[in-house]
mmCIF file of C-alpha atoms and ligand atoms in Angstrom:
data_model
loop_
_atom_site.group_PDB
_atom_site.id
_atom_site.type_symbol
_atom_site.label_atom_id
_atom_site.label_comp_id
_atom_site.label_asym_id
_atom_site.label_seq_id
_atom_site.Cartn_x
_atom_site.Cartn_y
_atom_site.Cartn_z
ATOM 1 C CA MET A 1 20.832 21.285 -9.309
ATOM 2 C CA THR A 2 24.172 20.041 -10.783
ATOM 3 C CA GLN A 3 24.649 17.286 -13.281
ATOM 4 C CA ALA A 4 26.617 15.378 -10.615
ATOM 5 C CA TYR A 5 23.757 15.636 -8.139
ATOM 6 C CA ARG A 6 21.256 14.417 -10.753
ATOM 7 C CA LYS A 7 23.431 11.381 -11.409
ATOM 8 C CA LYS A 8 23.670 10.634 -7.725
ATOM 9 C CA ARG A 9 19.918 10.961 -7.343
ATOM 10 C CA GLU A 10 19.361 8.644 -10.266
ATOM 11 C CA ALA A 11 21.559 6.017 -8.611
ATOM 12 C CA PHE A 12 19.735 6.579 -5.303
ATOM 13 C CA ILE A 13 16.312 6.008 -6.892
ATOM 14 C CA ALA A 14 17.567 2.777 -8.457
ATOM 15 C CA ALA A 15 19.055 1.516 -5.224
ATOM 16 C CA VAL A 16 16.571 2.557 -2.569
ATOM 17 C CA PRO A 17 14.300 -0.186 -1.224
ATOM 18 C CA LYS A 18 10.648 0.639 -1.919
ATOM 19 C CA ALA A 19 7.164 -0.666 -1.554
ATOM 20 C CA GLU A 20 4.585 -0.382 -4.287
ATOM 21 C CA LEU A 21 1.191 0.318 -2.812
ATOM 22 C CA HIS A 22 -0.906 1.104 -5.904
ATOM 23 C CA LEU A 23 -0.658 -1.432 -8.654
ATOM 24 C CA HIS A 24 -3.510 -3.110 -10.512
ATOM 25 C CA ILE A 25 -2.132 -6.457 -11.542
ATOM 26 C CA GLU A 26 -4.279 -6.474 -14.694
ATOM 27 C CA GLY A 27 -2.731 -3.105 -15.590
ATOM 28 C CA SER A 28 0.703 -4.755 -15.746
ATOM 29 C CA LEU A 29 -0.394 -6.883 -18.746
ATOM 30 C CA GLU A 30 2.208 -5.909 -21.371
ATOM 31 C CA PRO A 31 1.172 -5.864 -25.053
ATOM 32 C CA GLN A 32 3.528 -8.817 -25.813
ATOM 33 C CA MET A 33 1.841 -10.948 -23.172
ATOM 34 C CA MET A 34 -1.623 -9.762 -24.224
ATOM 35 C CA PHE A 35 -0.893 -10.858 -27.779
ATOM 36 C CA ALA A 36 0.630 -14.154 -26.706
ATOM 37 C CA LEU A 37 -2.276 -15.017 -24.377
ATOM 38 C CA ALA A 38 -4.840 -14.075 -27.026
ATOM 39 C CA ASN A 39 -3.170 -16.633 -29.325
ATOM 40 C CA ARG A 40 -2.768 -19.258 -26.609
ATOM 41 C CA ASN A 41 -6.436 -18.924 -25.627
ATOM 42 C CA GLY A 42 -7.992 -18.277 -28.953
ATOM 43 C CA VAL A 43 -9.292 -14.856 -27.946
ATOM 44 C CA GLN A 44 -10.015 -12.359 -30.697
ATOM 45 C CA LEU A 45 -8.530 -8.898 -30.110
ATOM 46 C CA PRO A 46 -9.234 -5.806 -32.221
ATOM 47 C CA TYR A 47 -5.459 -5.444 -32.812
ATOM 48 C CA ASP A 48 -3.292 -7.257 -35.329
ATOM 49 C CA SER A 49 0.108 -6.652 -33.735
ATOM 50 C CA VAL A 50 1.876 -5.734 -30.506
ATOM 51 C CA GLU A 51 2.622 -2.351 -32.051
ATOM 52 C CA ALA A 52 -1.059 -1.756 -32.696
ATOM 53 C CA ILE A 53 -1.857 -2.462 -29.037
ATOM 54 C CA SER A 54 0.713 0.050 -27.828
ATOM 55 C CA ALA A 55 -0.456 2.690 -30.405
ATOM 56 C CA ALA A 56 -4.000 2.448 -28.976
ATOM 57 C CA TYR A 57 -2.862 3.648 -25.568
ATOM 58 C CA GLN A 58 -3.854 7.309 -25.859
ATOM 59 C CA PHE A 59 -6.426 8.388 -23.330
ATOM 60 C CA ALA A 60 -8.293 11.669 -22.756
ATOM 61 C CA ASN A 61 -9.676 10.568 -19.389
ATOM 62 C CA LEU A 62 -10.061 7.639 -16.966
ATOM 63 C CA GLN A 63 -13.011 6.047 -18.838
ATOM 64 C CA GLU A 64 -11.100 5.859 -22.156
ATOM 65 C CA PHE A 65 -8.385 3.926 -20.354
ATOM 66 C CA LEU A 66 -10.849 1.668 -18.511
ATOM 67 C CA ASP A 67 -12.506 0.649 -21.797
ATOM 68 C CA LEU A 68 -9.165 -0.722 -23.074
ATOM 69 C CA TYR A 69 -8.198 -2.137 -19.674
ATOM 70 C CA TYR A 70 -11.355 -4.261 -19.528
ATOM 71 C CA LEU A 71 -10.868 -5.282 -23.205
ATOM 72 C CA GLY A 72 -7.255 -6.314 -22.558
ATOM 73 C CA MET A 73 -8.013 -8.438 -19.501
ATOM 74 C CA GLN A 74 -10.238 -10.690 -21.628
ATOM 75 C CA VAL A 75 -7.210 -12.632 -22.721
ATOM 76 C CA LEU A 76 -6.813 -13.840 -19.072
ATOM 77 C CA ILE A 77 -8.626 -17.215 -18.962
ATOM 78 C CA GLU A 78 -6.597 -19.976 -17.270
ATOM 79 C CA GLU A 79 -5.065 -20.124 -13.785
ATOM 80 C CA GLN A 80 -1.647 -20.151 -15.519
ATOM 81 C CA ASP A 81 -2.488 -16.810 -17.209
ATOM 82 C CA PHE A 82 -2.964 -15.115 -13.859
ATOM 83 C CA TYR A 83 0.243 -16.728 -12.661
ATOM 84 C CA ASP A 84 2.214 -15.582 -15.699
ATOM 85 C CA LEU A 85 0.846 -12.038 -15.391
ATOM 86 C CA THR A 86 1.738 -11.740 -11.701
ATOM 87 C CA ILE A 87 5.200 -13.394 -11.848
ATOM 88 C CA ALA A 88 6.122 -11.106 -14.776
ATOM 89 C CA TYR A 89 5.299 -8.051 -12.686
ATOM 90 C CA LEU A 90 7.333 -9.264 -9.718
ATOM 91 C CA ASP A 91 10.290 -10.166 -12.010
ATOM 92 C CA ARG A 92 10.130 -6.649 -13.486
ATOM 93 C CA VAL A 93 9.928 -4.664 -10.259
ATOM 94 C CA HIS A 94 12.515 -6.822 -8.503
ATOM 95 C CA ARG A 95 14.912 -4.918 -10.805
ATOM 96 C CA ASP A 96 13.488 -1.663 -9.426
ATOM 97 C CA ASN A 97 14.340 -2.705 -5.884
ATOM 98 C CA VAL A 98 10.724 -3.190 -4.901
ATOM 99 C CA ARG A 99 10.838 -5.215 -1.659
ATOM 100 C CA HIS A 100 7.155 -5.238 -0.957
ATOM 101 C CA ALA A 101 4.039 -4.962 -3.154
ATOM 102 C CA GLU A 102 0.394 -4.481 -2.208
ATOM 103 C CA ILE A 103 -1.343 -5.634 -5.276
ATOM 104 C CA PHE A 104 -4.908 -4.863 -6.463
ATOM 105 C CA PHE A 105 -6.920 -7.283 -8.463
ATOM 106 C CA ASP A 106 -10.402 -6.835 -9.985
ATOM 107 C CA PRO A 107 -12.255 -10.114 -9.558
ATOM 108 C CA GLN A 108 -15.430 -8.782 -11.115
ATOM 109 C CA GLY A 109 -13.529 -8.012 -14.320
ATOM 110 C CA HIS A 110 -13.163 -11.783 -14.587
ATOM 111 C CA THR A 111 -16.180 -13.312 -12.900
ATOM 112 C CA GLU A 112 -18.480 -11.105 -15.003
ATOM 113 C CA ARG A 113 -17.133 -12.916 -18.112
ATOM 114 C CA GLY A 114 -17.422 -16.362 -16.605
ATOM 115 C CA ILE A 115 -13.958 -16.936 -15.127
ATOM 116 C CA PRO A 116 -14.297 -18.503 -11.669
ATOM 117 C CA PHE A 117 -13.052 -16.423 -8.702
ATOM 118 C CA GLY A 118 -10.957 -19.356 -7.384
ATOM 119 C CA ARG A 119 -9.071 -19.671 -10.658
ATOM 120 C CA VAL A 120 -8.135 -15.944 -10.669
ATOM 121 C CA ILE A 121 -6.966 -15.760 -7.075
ATOM 122 C CA SER A 122 -5.128 -19.086 -7.045
ATOM 123 C CA GLY A 123 -3.003 -18.077 -10.061
ATOM 124 C CA ILE A 124 -2.152 -14.725 -8.492
ATOM 125 C CA LEU A 125 -1.389 -16.245 -5.042
ATOM 126 C CA ARG A 126 0.832 -18.980 -6.511
ATOM 127 C CA ALA A 127 2.894 -16.258 -8.191
ATOM 128 C CA LEU A 128 3.042 -14.129 -5.062
ATOM 129 C CA ASP A 129 4.374 -17.155 -3.104
ATOM 130 C CA ASP A 130 6.954 -17.841 -5.836
ATOM 131 C CA GLY A 131 7.856 -14.155 -5.986
ATOM 132 C CA GLN A 132 8.739 -14.250 -2.273
ATOM 133 C CA GLN A 133 10.974 -17.281 -2.889
ATOM 134 C CA ARG A 134 12.600 -16.144 -6.118
ATOM 135 C CA PHE A 135 12.875 -12.400 -5.653
ATOM 136 C CA GLY A 136 12.473 -11.877 -1.909
ATOM 137 C CA ILE A 137 9.466 -9.607 -2.537
ATOM 138 C CA SER A 138 6.838 -9.731 0.220
ATOM 139 C CA SER A 139 3.305 -8.957 -0.818
ATOM 140 C CA LYS A 140 -0.278 -8.444 0.182
ATOM 141 C CA LEU A 141 -3.348 -8.844 -1.985
ATOM 142 C CA ILE A 142 -6.074 -6.224 -2.099
ATOM 143 C CA MET A 143 -9.387 -7.181 -3.728
ATOM 144 C CA CYS A 144 -11.032 -4.208 -5.431
ATOM 145 C CA PHE A 145 -14.754 -3.678 -6.032
ATOM 146 C CA LEU A 146 -15.673 -2.120 -9.377
ATOM 147 C CA ARG A 147 -17.614 0.996 -8.458
ATOM 148 C CA HIS A 148 -19.513 1.211 -11.730
ATOM 149 C CA LEU A 149 -21.210 -2.104 -10.675
ATOM 150 C CA SER A 150 -23.893 -2.451 -7.981
ATOM 151 C CA GLU A 151 -23.575 -2.816 -4.189
ATOM 152 C CA GLU A 152 -25.195 -6.236 -4.666
ATOM 153 C CA SER A 153 -22.435 -7.312 -7.007
ATOM 154 C CA ALA A 154 -19.837 -6.128 -4.486
ATOM 155 C CA PHE A 155 -21.547 -8.189 -1.736
ATOM 156 C CA ALA A 156 -21.627 -11.248 -4.045
ATOM 157 C CA THR A 157 -17.921 -10.798 -4.725
ATOM 158 C CA LEU A 158 -17.215 -10.686 -0.971
ATOM 159 C CA ALA A 159 -19.186 -13.889 -0.564
ATOM 160 C CA GLU A 160 -17.084 -15.548 -3.270
ATOM 161 C CA ALA A 161 -13.940 -14.367 -1.506
ATOM 162 C CA GLU A 162 -14.926 -15.921 1.844
ATOM 163 C CA PRO A 163 -12.866 -19.125 1.441
ATOM 164 C CA TRP A 164 -9.823 -16.982 0.552
ATOM 165 C CA LEU A 165 -10.043 -14.251 3.204
ATOM 166 C CA GLU A 166 -7.004 -15.537 5.059
ATOM 167 C CA ARG A 167 -4.985 -14.577 2.006
ATOM 168 C CA ILE A 168 -6.647 -11.227 1.288
ATOM 169 C CA ALA A 169 -5.249 -8.330 3.277
ATOM 170 C CA GLY A 170 -7.794 -5.773 2.292
ATOM 171 C CA VAL A 171 -10.362 -4.391 -0.112
ATOM 172 C CA GLY A 172 -10.309 -1.391 -2.395
ATOM 173 C CA LEU A 173 -12.593 0.543 -4.706
ATOM 174 C CA ASP A 174 -11.721 1.331 -8.308
ATOM 175 C CA SER A 175 -13.057 1.884 -11.870
ATOM 176 C CA SER A 176 -15.182 4.826 -13.043
ATOM 177 C CA GLU A 177 -15.151 7.365 -10.235
ATOM 178 C CA VAL A 178 -17.435 10.227 -11.178
ATOM 179 C CA GLY A 179 -21.074 9.295 -10.530
ATOM 180 C CA HIS A 180 -20.072 6.403 -8.229
ATOM 181 C CA PRO A 181 -19.339 7.998 -4.881
ATOM 182 C CA PRO A 182 -17.773 5.968 -2.045
ATOM 183 C CA GLU A 183 -21.007 6.098 0.000
ATOM 184 C CA LYS A 184 -22.548 3.694 -2.560
ATOM 185 C CA PHE A 185 -20.357 1.045 -0.891
ATOM 186 C CA ALA A 186 -20.775 2.069 2.764
ATOM 187 C CA ARG A 187 -22.480 -1.200 3.809
ATOM 188 C CA VAL A 188 -20.103 -3.566 2.004
ATOM 189 C CA PHE A 189 -17.108 -1.726 3.375
ATOM 190 C CA ALA A 190 -18.560 -1.931 6.887
ATOM 191 C CA LYS A 191 -18.919 -5.646 6.485
ATOM 192 C CA CYS A 192 -15.306 -5.933 5.189
ATOM 193 C CA ARG A 193 -14.141 -3.983 8.261
ATOM 194 C CA ASP A 194 -16.031 -6.429 10.469
ATOM 195 C CA ARG A 195 -14.285 -9.322 8.758
ATOM 196 C CA GLY A 196 -10.926 -7.806 9.709
ATOM 197 C CA LEU A 197 -9.974 -6.566 6.269
ATOM 198 C CA ARG A 198 -7.925 -3.344 5.724
ATOM 199 C CA LEU A 199 -9.694 -0.735 3.602
ATOM 200 C CA VAL A 200 -8.493 1.542 0.802
ATOM 201 C CA ALA A 201 -10.343 3.394 -1.972
ATOM 202 C CA HIS A 202 -9.564 5.386 -5.089
ATOM 203 C CA ALA A 203 -10.831 8.888 -4.402
ATOM 204 C CA GLY A 204 -10.104 12.335 -5.778
ATOM 205 C CA GLU A 205 -8.487 11.109 -9.031
ATOM 206 C CA GLU A 206 -11.237 12.626 -11.154
ATOM 207 C CA GLY A 207 -13.890 12.883 -8.451
ATOM 208 C CA PRO A 208 -14.316 15.944 -6.151
ATOM 209 C CA PRO A 209 -12.824 16.437 -2.643
ATOM 210 C CA ASP A 210 -16.210 15.351 -1.268
ATOM 211 C CA TYR A 211 -15.481 11.782 -2.410
ATOM 212 C CA VAL A 212 -12.277 11.846 -0.349
ATOM 213 C CA TRP A 213 -14.271 13.014 2.648
ATOM 214 C CA GLN A 214 -16.710 10.186 2.116
ATOM 215 C CA ALA A 215 -13.895 7.650 1.811
ATOM 216 C CA LEU A 216 -12.515 8.805 5.124
ATOM 217 C CA ASP A 217 -15.735 9.360 7.066
ATOM 218 C CA THR A 218 -18.246 6.943 5.563
ATOM 219 C CA LEU A 219 -16.040 4.054 4.366
ATOM 220 C CA ARG A 220 -13.450 4.720 7.142
ATOM 221 C CA ILE A 221 -10.523 3.703 4.923
ATOM 222 C CA ASP A 222 -6.947 3.202 6.069
ATOM 223 C CA ARG A 223 -5.231 4.710 3.012
ATOM 224 C CA ILE A 224 -6.218 6.893 0.060
ATOM 225 C CA ASP A 225 -5.496 5.939 -3.581
ATOM 226 C CA HIS A 226 -4.629 8.994 -5.654
ATOM 227 C CA GLY A 227 -6.341 11.745 -3.632
ATOM 228 C CA ASN A 228 -5.030 14.478 -5.973
ATOM 229 C CA ARG A 229 -8.059 16.674 -5.653
ATOM 230 C CA ALA A 230 -7.780 16.820 -1.854
ATOM 231 C CA LEU A 231 -5.497 19.797 -2.571
ATOM 232 C CA GLU A 232 -8.564 21.825 -3.512
ATOM 233 C CA ASP A 233 -9.847 21.685 0.087
ATOM 234 C CA LYS A 234 -7.626 23.118 2.882
ATOM 235 C CA ALA A 235 -9.695 21.508 5.654
ATOM 236 C CA LEU A 236 -9.366 18.124 3.947
ATOM 237 C CA ILE A 237 -5.596 18.381 3.660
ATOM 238 C CA LYS A 238 -5.472 19.341 7.360
ATOM 239 C CA ARG A 239 -7.462 16.268 8.184
ATOM 240 C CA ILE A 240 -5.187 14.058 6.079
ATOM 241 C CA VAL A 241 -2.062 15.477 7.668
ATOM 242 C CA ASP A 242 -3.406 15.455 11.291
ATOM 243 C CA ASP A 243 -4.613 11.827 11.007
ATOM 244 C CA GLY A 244 -1.517 10.729 9.094
ATOM 245 C CA TYR A 245 -3.215 9.167 6.039
ATOM 246 C CA THR A 246 -0.936 7.854 3.287
ATOM 247 C CA LEU A 247 -1.765 8.833 -0.284
ATOM 248 C CA THR A 248 -0.724 6.553 -3.122
ATOM 249 C CA LEU A 249 0.102 9.014 -5.924
ATOM 250 C CA CYS A 250 0.686 7.801 -9.513
ATOM 251 C CA PRO A 251 2.435 10.520 -11.507
ATOM 252 C CA LEU A 252 2.689 8.864 -15.003
ATOM 253 C CA SER A 253 -0.934 7.647 -14.612
ATOM 254 C CA ASN A 254 -2.059 11.199 -13.889
ATOM 255 C CA LEU A 255 -0.251 12.416 -17.017
ATOM 256 C CA LYS A 256 -1.552 9.694 -19.283
ATOM 257 C CA LEU A 257 -5.199 10.105 -18.067
ATOM 258 C CA CYS A 258 -5.017 13.914 -18.328
ATOM 259 C CA VAL A 259 -5.547 14.377 -14.584
ATOM 260 C CA ILE A 260 -2.542 16.723 -15.014
ATOM 261 C CA ASN A 261 -1.281 18.221 -18.302
ATOM 262 C CA ASP A 262 2.400 18.283 -17.408
ATOM 263 C CA ILE A 263 4.447 16.001 -15.163
ATOM 264 C CA ALA A 264 5.632 19.184 -13.374
ATOM 265 C CA LYS A 265 2.034 19.557 -12.169
ATOM 266 C CA SER A 266 2.252 16.270 -10.225
ATOM 267 C CA PRO A 267 1.176 16.953 -6.652
ATOM 268 C CA VAL A 268 4.073 14.903 -5.147
ATOM 269 C CA LYS A 269 6.149 17.801 -3.969
ATOM 270 C CA THR A 270 3.279 20.083 -2.924
ATOM 271 C CA MET A 271 1.972 17.248 -0.762
ATOM 272 C CA LEU A 272 5.331 16.463 0.779
ATOM 273 C CA ASP A 273 5.799 20.178 1.552
ATOM 274 C CA GLN A 274 2.347 20.275 3.230
ATOM 275 C CA GLY A 275 3.196 17.240 5.430
ATOM 276 C CA VAL A 276 1.113 14.676 3.547
ATOM 277 C CA LYS A 277 2.552 11.122 3.568
ATOM 278 C CA ALA A 278 2.765 10.862 -0.206
ATOM 279 C CA THR A 279 4.067 7.770 -1.998
ATOM 280 C CA VAL A 280 4.938 7.168 -5.665
ATOM 281 C CA ASN A 281 3.426 4.237 -7.554
ATOM 282 C CA SER A 282 2.792 3.021 -11.078
ATOM 283 C CA ASP A 283 -0.988 2.181 -11.122
ATOM 284 C CA ASP A 284 -1.193 0.405 -14.487
ATOM 285 C CA PRO A 285 2.408 0.401 -15.722
ATOM 286 C CA SER A 286 1.826 -1.331 -19.059
ATOM 287 C CA TYR A 287 -0.827 1.256 -20.050
ATOM 288 C CA PHE A 288 0.843 4.356 -18.596
ATOM 289 C CA GLY A 289 4.349 4.015 -19.902
ATOM 290 C CA GLY A 290 6.432 3.209 -16.818
ATOM 291 C CA TYR A 291 7.026 1.032 -13.770
ATOM 292 C CA ILE A 292 7.691 2.413 -10.311
ATOM 293 C CA ASN A 293 11.231 3.716 -10.850
ATOM 294 C CA ASP A 294 10.142 5.460 -14.048
ATOM 295 C CA ASN A 295 7.589 7.275 -11.902
ATOM 296 C CA TYR A 296 10.237 8.239 -9.298
ATOM 297 C CA HIS A 297 12.591 9.479 -12.064
ATOM 298 C CA ALA A 298 9.820 11.466 -13.767
ATOM 299 C CA VAL A 299 8.891 13.422 -10.590
ATOM 300 C CA ALA A 300 12.462 13.753 -9.400
ATOM 301 C CA ASN A 301 13.426 15.456 -12.677
ATOM 302 C CA ALA A 302 10.329 17.532 -13.124
ATOM 303 C CA LEU A 303 10.088 18.738 -9.526
ATOM 304 C CA ASP A 304 13.799 18.873 -8.709
ATOM 305 C CA LEU A 305 13.334 16.585 -5.743
ATOM 306 C CA THR A 306 16.253 16.129 -3.379
ATOM 307 C CA ILE A 307 17.712 12.723 -2.342
ATOM 308 C CA GLU A 308 16.154 13.314 1.110
ATOM 309 C CA GLU A 309 12.731 13.820 -0.508
ATOM 310 C CA ILE A 310 13.183 10.622 -2.506
ATOM 311 C CA ALA A 311 14.078 8.859 0.761
ATOM 312 C CA THR A 312 10.921 10.331 2.424
ATOM 313 C CA LEU A 313 8.815 8.863 -0.436
ATOM 314 C CA ALA A 314 10.462 5.453 0.042
ATOM 315 C CA VAL A 315 10.048 5.538 3.839
ATOM 316 C CA ASN A 316 6.379 6.597 3.372
ATOM 317 C CA SER A 317 5.827 3.610 1.116
ATOM 318 C CA PHE A 318 6.761 1.222 3.967
ATOM 319 C CA GLU A 319 5.120 3.233 6.720
ATOM 320 C CA GLY A 320 1.934 3.439 4.684
ATOM 321 C CA SER A 321 1.959 -0.297 3.925
ATOM 322 C CA PHE A 322 0.193 -3.013 5.907
ATOM 323 C CA LEU A 323 3.543 -4.565 6.955
ATOM 324 C CA ASP A 324 4.270 -5.207 10.626
ATOM 325 C CA ALA A 325 6.041 -2.428 12.493
ATOM 326 C CA ASP A 326 9.305 -4.375 12.875
ATOM 327 C CA GLU A 327 9.592 -4.887 9.127
ATOM 328 C CA VAL A 328 8.852 -1.253 8.486
ATOM 329 C CA ALA A 329 11.594 -0.290 10.966
ATOM 330 C CA GLU A 330 14.088 -2.560 9.227
ATOM 331 C CA ARG A 331 13.430 -1.004 5.870
ATOM 332 C CA ARG A 332 13.549 2.482 7.352
ATOM 333 C CA ALA A 333 17.010 1.771 8.815
ATOM 334 C CA GLU A 334 18.203 0.484 5.449
ATOM 335 C CA ILE A 335 16.938 3.649 3.696
ATOM 336 C CA ASP A 336 18.613 5.912 6.382
ATOM 337 C CA GLN A 337 21.881 4.058 5.805
ATOM 338 C CA LEU A 338 21.656 4.653 2.054
ATOM 339 C CA VAL A 339 21.012 8.378 2.583
ATOM 340 C CA LYS A 340 24.148 8.599 4.723
ATOM 341 C CA GLN A 341 26.226 6.724 2.194
ATOM 342 C CA SER A 342 24.987 8.969 -0.566
ATOM 343 C CA ALA A 343 25.843 12.088 1.499
ATOM 344 C CA GLY A 344 29.383 10.678 1.829
ATOM 345 C CA TYR A 345 29.521 9.920 5.564
HETATM 346 N N1 HPA B 401 -8.486 4.536 -11.481
HETATM 347 C C1 HPA B 401 -9.627 3.858 -11.342
HETATM 348 N N2 HPA B 401 -9.728 2.551 -11.650
HETATM 349 C C2 HPA B 401 -8.703 1.897 -12.088
HETATM 350 C C3 HPA B 401 -7.480 2.566 -12.291
HETATM 351 C C4 HPA B 401 -7.391 3.920 -11.922
HETATM 352 O O1 HPA B 401 -6.359 4.593 -12.042
HETATM 353 N N3 HPA B 401 -6.622 1.611 -12.773
HETATM 354 C C5 HPA B 401 -7.308 0.473 -12.848
HETATM 355 N N4 HPA B 401 -8.591 0.621 -12.500
HETATM 356 ZN ZN1 ZN B 402 -5.497 2.778 -9.560
#
């Protein structure tokens, strides 16, 4: 791959419209904002500077990250804090040409420490509405259940969400994966499906391929978050390809959480080659060292991706989204046009 091609690919990544489908809004809390909100709200943090926060971000596994993620979100207290957090993310990814974002939030991470559900969601929604106005970014909100908590707690969270269901596109499943299989949430996911919600779940990040099977067959999800370990099971990959499931891969997250030991081991290219609808996302950008375009650049360089492969990832991000078909078609046409321009037609 020539230097000229690499430059062209870099420009293409920057310019191509994309959707982000795997983003925990609490994971976009930058150390500066964490420090500022701790001061604003009188919350005591075990760090004495922004640099100390950043220096703490070294993780050997998912749980080590989650411990700091739950610690960090304790600075989020007021409705305005949730607004500030969300608008900062949209402002940032607007510069990465994100046109659509499907954003996770973890209500139990807040309600468990006494912050009312309505305060959390109204701050986030107000920012999503402003983000559409200011940056032209469309969005959908996905409420995640924390899988280390009980089924009962998930049902209670769904009950609290009832007045807001018009504004919630779907539900997801996150937090500590191993030991908390998808089937633990079979009944609550069935209820969510009955309520007309879309369904996604983290599966196969650290957990075995069997957890991905459960997410598909027991929870009957629409889209798989991570799904890396599906590659260990040929029959599972066949199922994913045949049924056209989208996987929301997060390369820098995988590296930072030691799911892979080298960015060149990211499954992005292998999955594309096998016909999986892979997408590239940032997961928790503040903790993992990069926003969405940083993730695209990292895999493009490490895996020598072509401009056409980058375009496929961007198209997959819209096709795997919960947007209407006509909007998806518009974005697809825009991407096709950019590919042609880049090829010099
Ligand atoms: N995995 C599981 N739970 C999470 C993650 C993740 O990558 N990020 C935030 N909560
Ligand atoms: Zn995630």
